[in-house]
mmCIF file of C-alpha atoms in Angstrom:
data_model
loop_
_atom_site.group_PDB
_atom_site.id
_atom_site.type_symbol
_atom_site.label_atom_id
_atom_site.label_comp_id
_atom_site.label_asym_id
_atom_site.label_seq_id
_atom_site.Cartn_x
_atom_site.Cartn_y
_atom_site.Cartn_z
ATOM 1 C CA ALA A 1081 10.543 -133.396 35.209
ATOM 2 C CA LEU A 1082 11.774 -133.994 31.593
ATOM 3 C CA GLU A 1083 15.183 -135.460 31.457
ATOM 4 C CA LYS A 1084 17.787 -132.951 29.933
ATOM 5 C CA LYS A 1085 20.973 -133.955 27.961
ATOM 6 C CA VAL A 1086 23.751 -131.250 26.686
ATOM 7 C CA ALA A 1087 25.712 -132.039 23.772
ATOM 8 C CA GLN A 1088 28.210 -129.914 21.738
ATOM 9 C CA VAL A 1089 27.823 -129.517 17.928
ATOM 10 C CA GLY A 1090 29.603 -132.450 16.206
ATOM 11 C CA GLU A 1091 29.712 -134.928 19.275
ATOM 12 C CA GLU A 1092 27.562 -138.067 19.641
ATOM 13 C CA VAL A 1093 24.546 -137.932 22.163
ATOM 14 C CA ILE A 1094 22.494 -140.870 23.445
ATOM 15 C CA LEU A 1095 18.896 -140.168 24.692
ATOM 16 C CA PRO A 1096 17.562 -142.602 26.989
ATOM 17 C CA CYS A 1097 13.952 -144.315 26.198
ATOM 18 C CA CYS A 1098 11.547 -145.220 29.147
ATOM 19 C CA HIS A 1099 11.434 -148.742 28.589
ATOM 20 C CA GLN A 1100 13.745 -151.608 27.874
ATOM 21 C CA LEU A 1101 12.666 -155.046 26.256
ATOM 22 C CA PRO A 1102 12.880 -158.149 28.374
ATOM 23 C CA SER A 1103 15.431 -160.694 27.674
ATOM 24 C CA SER A 1104 12.729 -162.925 26.407
ATOM 25 C CA GLU A 1105 11.163 -160.603 23.978
ATOM 26 C CA ASN A 1106 12.405 -158.911 20.572
ATOM 27 C CA LEU A 1107 11.576 -155.880 18.730
ATOM 28 C CA TYR A 1108 9.218 -157.710 16.474
ATOM 29 C CA ASN A 1109 6.449 -157.539 19.186
ATOM 30 C CA TYR A 1110 6.749 -153.825 19.588
ATOM 31 C CA ARG A 1111 6.210 -150.549 18.014
ATOM 32 C CA VAL A 1112 8.824 -147.901 18.805
ATOM 33 C CA TYR A 1113 8.697 -144.260 18.080
ATOM 34 C CA TRP A 1114 11.196 -141.543 18.461
ATOM 35 C CA GLN A 1115 9.678 -138.412 17.183
ATOM 36 C CA LYS A 1116 10.697 -134.526 17.742
ATOM 37 C CA ASN A 1117 8.047 -131.894 17.825
ATOM 38 C CA ILE A 1118 5.449 -134.762 17.427
ATOM 39 C CA THR A 1119 5.632 -134.190 13.400
ATOM 40 C CA GLU A 1120 9.211 -135.036 12.781
ATOM 41 C CA VAL A 1121 9.823 -139.104 12.971
ATOM 42 C CA VAL A 1122 13.492 -139.254 13.960
ATOM 43 C CA LEU A 1123 13.638 -143.185 13.923
ATOM 44 C CA ALA A 1124 10.926 -145.594 14.107
ATOM 45 C CA TYR A 1125 10.407 -149.388 14.027
ATOM 46 C CA ALA A 1126 7.288 -151.528 13.734
ATOM 47 C CA GLU A 1127 7.377 -155.408 13.958
ATOM 48 C CA GLY A 1128 11.098 -155.222 13.737
ATOM 49 C CA LYS A 1129 11.342 -152.968 10.511
ATOM 50 C CA MET A 1130 12.686 -149.594 10.222
ATOM 51 C CA LEU A 1131 10.015 -146.884 8.972
ATOM 52 C CA PRO A 1132 10.833 -144.053 7.005
ATOM 53 C CA GLN A 1133 12.375 -141.097 8.706
ATOM 54 C CA HIS A 1134 12.792 -137.326 8.511
ATOM 55 C CA GLU A 1135 15.276 -136.394 5.918
ATOM 56 C CA GLN A 1136 17.386 -134.278 8.514
ATOM 57 C CA TYR A 1137 18.250 -137.480 10.543
ATOM 58 C CA LYS A 1138 19.314 -139.796 7.713
ATOM 59 C CA ASN A 1139 22.464 -141.742 8.166
ATOM 60 C CA ARG A 1140 22.951 -139.874 11.496
ATOM 61 C CA THR A 1141 20.656 -141.775 14.078
ATOM 62 C CA LYS A 1142 20.429 -145.452 15.091
ATOM 63 C CA MET A 1143 18.543 -147.220 17.847
ATOM 64 C CA ASP A 1144 19.847 -149.977 20.459
ATOM 65 C CA THR A 1145 17.483 -152.736 19.925
ATOM 66 C CA ARG A 1146 17.479 -153.798 23.659
ATOM 67 C CA ASN A 1147 17.267 -150.419 25.676
ATOM 68 C CA LEU A 1148 15.725 -148.561 22.874
ATOM 69 C CA THR A 1149 18.220 -145.529 23.298
ATOM 70 C CA LEU A 1150 18.506 -143.231 20.322
ATOM 71 C CA TRP A 1151 21.957 -142.222 19.214
ATOM 72 C CA ILE A 1152 22.508 -139.246 17.174
ATOM 73 C CA SER A 1153 25.906 -138.397 15.527
ATOM 74 C CA PRO A 1154 27.310 -135.980 14.574
ATOM 75 C CA VAL A 1155 24.889 -133.648 16.561
ATOM 76 C CA GLU A 1156 23.715 -130.356 14.730
ATOM 77 C CA ILE A 1157 22.311 -127.333 16.043
ATOM 78 C CA LEU A 1158 18.992 -128.086 14.198
ATOM 79 C CA ASP A 1159 19.044 -131.309 16.563
ATOM 80 C CA ASN A 1160 18.069 -128.924 19.595
ATOM 81 C CA GLY A 1161 14.489 -129.554 21.268
ATOM 82 C CA THR A 1162 12.435 -131.953 22.784
ATOM 83 C CA TYR A 1163 12.202 -135.965 21.832
ATOM 84 C CA GLN A 1164 9.828 -138.206 22.734
ATOM 85 C CA CYS A 1165 10.109 -142.060 22.903
ATOM 86 C CA VAL A 1166 6.622 -143.681 22.394
ATOM 87 C CA VAL A 1167 6.800 -147.809 22.843
ATOM 88 C CA GLN A 1168 3.853 -149.928 21.969
ATOM 89 C CA ARG A 1169 3.437 -153.591 22.594
ATOM 90 C CA LYS A 1170 1.280 -156.003 20.585
ATOM 91 C CA HIS A 1171 -1.679 -157.536 22.277
ATOM 92 C CA SER A 1172 -3.671 -159.878 20.436
ATOM 93 C CA GLN A 1173 -5.254 -157.587 17.811
ATOM 94 C CA ASN A 1174 -4.489 -154.215 19.468
ATOM 95 C CA SER A 1175 -1.505 -152.363 20.720
ATOM 96 C CA VAL A 1176 -0.944 -151.121 24.272
ATOM 97 C CA VAL A 1177 1.082 -148.122 25.059
ATOM 98 C CA VAL A 1178 3.797 -149.166 27.641
ATOM 99 C CA CYS A 1179 6.115 -146.168 27.539
ATOM 100 C CA ASP A 1180 5.594 -142.390 26.610
ATOM 101 C CA GLU A 1181 8.084 -140.107 27.862
ATOM 102 C CA SER A 1182 10.230 -136.993 26.545
ATOM 103 C CA VAL A 1183 13.783 -135.478 27.053
ATOM 104 C CA THR A 1184 15.147 -132.493 26.204
ATOM 105 C CA LEU A 1185 18.394 -132.151 24.166
ATOM 106 C CA PHE A 1186 20.246 -128.785 24.387
ATOM 107 C CA VAL A 1187 22.781 -128.347 21.801
ATOM 108 C CA THR A 1188 25.762 -125.911 22.373
ATOM 109 C CA ALA A 1189 28.070 -124.637 19.777
ATOM 110 C CA ASP A 1190 31.343 -122.804 21.520
ATOM 111 C CA PHE A 1191 31.786 -119.535 21.149
ATOM 112 C CA SER A 1192 35.291 -117.817 20.468
ATOM 113 C CA LYS A 1193 37.231 -116.442 23.118
ATOM 114 C CA PRO A 1194 35.820 -112.963 23.726
ATOM 115 C CA ASN A 1195 37.814 -109.977 22.113
ATOM 116 C CA ILE A 1196 37.954 -106.720 23.967
ATOM 117 C CA THR A 1197 39.150 -103.449 22.254
ATOM 118 C CA ALA A 1198 39.387 -100.095 23.523
ATOM 119 C CA GLU A 1199 39.117 -96.819 21.388
ATOM 120 C CA VAL A 1200 40.122 -93.393 23.145
ATOM 121 C CA SER A 1201 37.440 -90.752 22.169
ATOM 122 C CA ALA A 1202 38.348 -87.983 24.327
ATOM 123 C CA ASN A 1203 41.337 -87.083 26.604
ATOM 124 C CA SER A 1204 41.666 -84.369 29.477
ATOM 125 C CA CYS A 1205 43.922 -84.152 32.333
ATOM 126 C CA GLU A 1206 41.421 -85.535 34.850
ATOM 127 C CA SER A 1207 40.026 -88.635 32.840
ATOM 128 C CA THR A 1208 40.337 -90.316 29.637
ATOM 129 C CA GLU A 1209 37.032 -91.180 27.669
ATOM 130 C CA MET A 1210 36.958 -94.580 26.056
ATOM 131 C CA VAL A 1211 34.406 -96.718 23.986
ATOM 132 C CA VAL A 1212 35.130 -100.411 24.966
ATOM 133 C CA ARG A 1213 33.896 -103.385 22.961
ATOM 134 C CA CYS A 1214 33.704 -107.010 23.677
ATOM 135 C CA SER A 1215 32.680 -109.568 20.603
ATOM 136 C CA SER A 1216 32.317 -113.094 20.461
ATOM 137 C CA HIS A 1217 31.029 -115.301 17.613
ATOM 138 C CA GLY A 1218 30.038 -118.631 16.073
ATOM 139 C CA GLY A 1219 28.363 -119.913 19.186
ATOM 140 C CA PHE A 1220 24.919 -121.424 20.359
ATOM 141 C CA PRO A 1221 22.440 -120.779 21.721
ATOM 142 C CA LYS A 1222 21.829 -117.164 22.258
ATOM 143 C CA PRO A 1223 24.191 -116.045 24.781
ATOM 144 C CA LYS A 1224 24.344 -113.652 27.761
ATOM 145 C CA MET A 1225 27.187 -111.129 28.242
ATOM 146 C CA SER A 1226 28.019 -109.878 31.595
ATOM 147 C CA GLY A 1227 31.322 -107.871 32.695
ATOM 148 C CA ALA A 1228 33.216 -106.260 35.508
ATOM 149 C CA LEU A 1229 35.477 -103.351 36.346
ATOM 150 C CA ASN A 1230 37.929 -104.044 38.913
ATOM 151 C CA ASN A 1231 35.577 -106.849 39.949
ATOM 152 C CA VAL A 1232 32.613 -104.423 40.156
ATOM 153 C CA SER A 1233 29.642 -105.662 38.107
ATOM 154 C CA VAL A 1234 28.775 -103.453 34.829
ATOM 155 C CA VAL A 1235 26.178 -104.010 32.124
ATOM 156 C CA TRP A 1236 27.071 -104.277 28.536
ATOM 157 C CA ASN A 1237 24.831 -102.789 25.960
ATOM 158 C CA VAL A 1238 24.560 -106.071 23.788
ATOM 159 C CA SER A 1239 23.502 -106.553 20.420
ATOM 160 C CA TRP A 1240 23.116 -110.207 18.707
ATOM 161 C CA VAL A 1241 23.299 -111.300 15.094
ATOM 162 C CA SER A 1242 22.011 -114.727 13.805
ATOM 163 C CA GLU A 1243 20.448 -115.997 10.538
ATOM 164 C CA SER A 1244 17.788 -117.788 12.471
ATOM 165 C CA ASN A 1245 16.749 -119.371 15.607
ATOM 166 C CA PHE A 1246 18.855 -122.356 14.880
ATOM 167 C CA SER A 1247 21.958 -120.592 13.443
ATOM 168 C CA PRO A 1248 25.264 -119.535 15.075
ATOM 169 C CA TYR A 1249 25.306 -116.295 16.957
ATOM 170 C CA ASN A 1250 27.720 -113.443 17.014
ATOM 171 C CA VAL A 1251 27.430 -111.100 20.075
ATOM 172 C CA THR A 1252 28.954 -107.657 20.637
ATOM 173 C CA GLY A 1253 28.679 -105.700 23.813
ATOM 174 C CA THR A 1254 29.684 -101.778 24.213
ATOM 175 C CA LEU A 1255 30.717 -99.906 27.103
ATOM 176 C CA TRP A 1256 31.114 -96.159 27.343
ATOM 177 C CA LEU A 1257 33.944 -95.413 30.232
ATOM 178 C CA ASN A 1258 35.352 -92.269 31.859
ATOM 179 C CA VAL A 1259 38.697 -93.702 33.095
ATOM 180 C CA THR A 1260 40.284 -91.597 35.860
ATOM 181 C CA LYS A 1261 42.838 -94.414 36.434
ATOM 182 C CA ASP A 1262 44.140 -97.927 35.361
ATOM 183 C CA VAL A 1263 41.368 -100.208 35.432
ATOM 184 C CA SER A 1264 40.703 -103.956 34.504
ATOM 185 C CA VAL A 1265 37.592 -104.623 32.447
ATOM 186 C CA THR A 1266 36.463 -108.329 32.431
ATOM 187 C CA CYS A 1267 33.887 -109.795 29.444
ATOM 188 C CA SER A 1268 32.269 -113.012 29.766
ATOM 189 C CA VAL A 1269 29.832 -114.930 27.248
ATOM 190 C CA GLU A 1270 27.620 -117.264 28.764
ATOM 191 C CA TYR A 1271 25.640 -120.087 27.264
ATOM 192 C CA ASN A 1272 23.950 -123.307 28.644
ATOM 193 C CA GLY A 1273 25.927 -123.498 31.632
ATOM 194 C CA PHE A 1274 29.182 -122.852 29.536
ATOM 195 C CA ALA A 1275 31.195 -119.694 29.774
ATOM 196 C CA LYS A 1276 34.372 -117.822 28.340
ATOM 197 C CA SER A 1277 36.100 -114.949 29.705
ATOM 198 C CA THR A 1278 38.702 -112.335 28.741
ATOM 199 C CA SER A 1279 40.090 -109.524 30.581
ATOM 200 C CA LEU A 1280 42.005 -106.272 29.723
ATOM 201 C CA LEU A 1281 43.876 -103.650 31.497
ATOM 202 C CA LEU A 1282 42.758 -100.296 30.296
ATOM 203 C CA LYS A 1283 45.322 -97.399 31.162
ATOM 204 C CA LYS A 1284 44.471 -93.486 31.392
ATOM 205 C CA THR A 1285 46.835 -91.935 28.887
ATOM 206 C CA ASN A 1286 49.448 -89.564 30.130
ATOM 207 C CA VAL A 1287 48.785 -86.969 27.795
ATOM 208 C CA CYS A 1288 47.401 -83.851 29.343
ATOM 209 C CA VAL A 1289 46.207 -80.947 27.211
ATOM 210 C CA VAL A 1290 45.460 -77.781 29.169
ATOM 211 C CA PRO A 1291 43.455 -75.549 26.805
ATOM 212 C CA THR A 1292 44.592 -72.070 26.010
ATOM 213 C CA VAL A 1293 42.365 -69.359 27.538
ATOM 214 C CA PRO A 1294 42.261 -66.039 25.877
ATOM 215 C CA PRO A 1295 42.974 -62.846 28.057
ATOM 216 C CA SER A 1296 39.825 -61.275 29.533
ATOM 217 C CA TYR A 1297 38.757 -57.599 28.400
ATOM 218 C CA ASN A 1298 39.813 -56.335 31.810
ATOM 219 C CA VAL A 1299 43.430 -57.739 31.516
ATOM 220 C CA ILE A 1300 43.891 -56.322 28.042
ATOM 221 C CA THR A 1301 42.868 -52.800 28.996
ATOM 222 C CA ALA A 1302 44.994 -52.854 32.008
ATOM 223 C CA SER A 1303 48.042 -54.108 29.854
ATOM 224 C CA SER A 1304 47.322 -51.309 27.530
ATOM 225 C CA ILE A 1305 47.255 -48.615 30.109
ATOM 226 C CA ILE A 1306 50.387 -49.870 31.466
ATOM 227 C CA ILE A 1307 52.223 -49.983 28.313
ATOM 228 C CA ILE A 1308 50.993 -46.317 27.455
ATOM 229 C CA ILE A 1309 51.994 -44.968 30.664
ATOM 230 C CA PHE A 1310 55.480 -46.607 30.175
ATOM 231 C CA LEU A 1311 55.987 -44.955 26.903
ATOM 232 C CA LEU A 1312 54.755 -41.621 28.376
ATOM 233 C CA ALA A 1313 57.197 -41.853 31.077
ATOM 234 C CA VAL A 1314 60.277 -42.943 28.466
ATOM 235 C CA THR A 1315 59.165 -39.781 26.282
ATOM 236 C CA LEU A 1316 59.287 -37.359 29.051
ATOM 237 C CA ALA A 1317 62.599 -38.767 30.320
ATOM 238 C CA ALA A 1318 64.041 -38.227 26.922
ATOM 239 C CA ARG A 1319 63.192 -34.534 26.632
ATOM 240 C CA TYR A 1320 64.041 -33.662 30.539
ATOM 241 C CA LEU A 1321 67.333 -35.252 30.966
ATOM 242 C CA PRO A 1322 69.376 -33.590 28.257
ATOM 243 C CA ARG A 1323 68.290 -30.215 29.439
ATOM 244 C CA HIS A 1324 69.239 -30.835 33.104
ATOM 245 C CA VAL A 1325 72.568 -32.145 32.314
ATOM 246 C CA CYS A 1326 73.350 -29.251 29.721
ATOM 247 C CA SER A 1327 72.116 -26.518 31.998
ATOM 248 C CA HIS A 1328 76.011 -26.859 33.577
ATOM 249 C CA CYS A 1329 77.361 -26.604 30.271
ATOM 250 C CA CYS A 1330 78.548 -23.293 28.218
ATOM 251 C CA LYS A 1331 76.130 -21.484 25.905
ATOM 252 C CA PRO A 1332 76.709 -22.838 22.575
ATOM 253 C CA GLN A 1333 78.813 -20.225 20.472
ATOM 254 C CA ASP A 1334 78.805 -19.661 16.680
ATOM 255 C CA SER A 1335 82.216 -21.176 16.487
ATOM 256 C CA ALA A 1336 84.109 -23.723 18.444
ATOM 257 C CA GLU A 1337 86.861 -21.312 19.193
ATOM 258 C CA GLU A 1338 84.892 -18.469 20.383
ATOM 259 C CA GLY A 1339 82.817 -20.891 22.686
ATOM 260 C CA VAL A 1340 86.390 -21.848 24.240
ATOM 261 C CA LYS A 1341 87.154 -18.196 24.860
ATOM 262 C CA GLU A 1342 84.248 -17.234 26.384
ATOM 263 C CA CYS A 1343 83.807 -20.410 28.795
ATOM 264 C CA LYS A 1344 87.590 -19.789 29.810
ATOM 265 C CA LYS A 1345 87.541 -18.139 33.206
ATOM 266 C CA SER A 1346 90.674 -17.099 35.088
ATOM 267 C CA PRO A 1347 91.020 -18.610 38.293
ATOM 268 C CA VAL A 1348 90.550 -16.111 41.264
ATOM 269 C CA SER A 1349 93.840 -16.918 42.534
ATOM 270 C CA SER A 1350 95.536 -15.526 39.306
ATOM 271 C CA LYS A 1351 93.557 -12.349 39.478
ATOM 272 C CA VAL A 1352 94.615 -11.509 43.080
ATOM 273 C CA SER A 1353 98.341 -12.102 42.124
ATOM 274 C CA SER A 1354 98.102 -9.639 39.199
ATOM 275 C CA GLU A 1355 96.621 -6.984 41.399
ATOM 276 C CA THR A 1356 99.730 -7.454 44.031
ATOM 277 C CA SER A 1357 102.093 -6.965 41.466
ATOM 278 C CA SER A 1358 100.826 -3.906 40.276
ATOM 279 C CA VAL A 1359 100.890 -2.308 43.734
#
């Protein structure tokens, strides 16, 4: 199995070689090649002299002349990949390969702490519809995003943005939620064994809007009939009540004085007294 190393951008990393020079020998008797992707010479020595190297590694690499380890500092995202250490020893007129092994370097760049935002898209008495977004940026390699609602796993709809395979990534995840009660949402960004997480409490809004329902046709018809019946009843009452009350009144006369005279009746007792007197 290939040996693996993990390093952060900006740090120093040491890649081990598969051979160590005996104390009785020196670099002059060896050829040492540190190369990446076979074609890129990271650092190389032949007969004690350093050979030309790839431009990307100039002034950032050095090699221990005894254990042949490769030092890279500061580490860059482009350093991510597999490195090969090849050691040859001079033997008469030929060279013999005494070591040829590889080591894989995983470069990481820290992502920002995930940021969670929630936007209310619709409200009702029963629930609140929300669009929840989680975003993080500036990290490497391409991350995974996971999440949970009250410790129950959810799947984010994730998108990534990067200029190339060896550039920092920006990642955004989206959730569409129907919140019926307060719930805690967690967003985690994972990369090369590292992880960063953030949680946010989503609250169901207390606004409850009950939609106004227009009255049905039957209700309108019944209400109209009731109003009409009420108006007819009021009209009939207005006409009947005055006649009923005045049936006990005197017949109207041409003048107030005559009416008073005609309506004035002598009491029965007076008439009886008069007749008695004449006898």
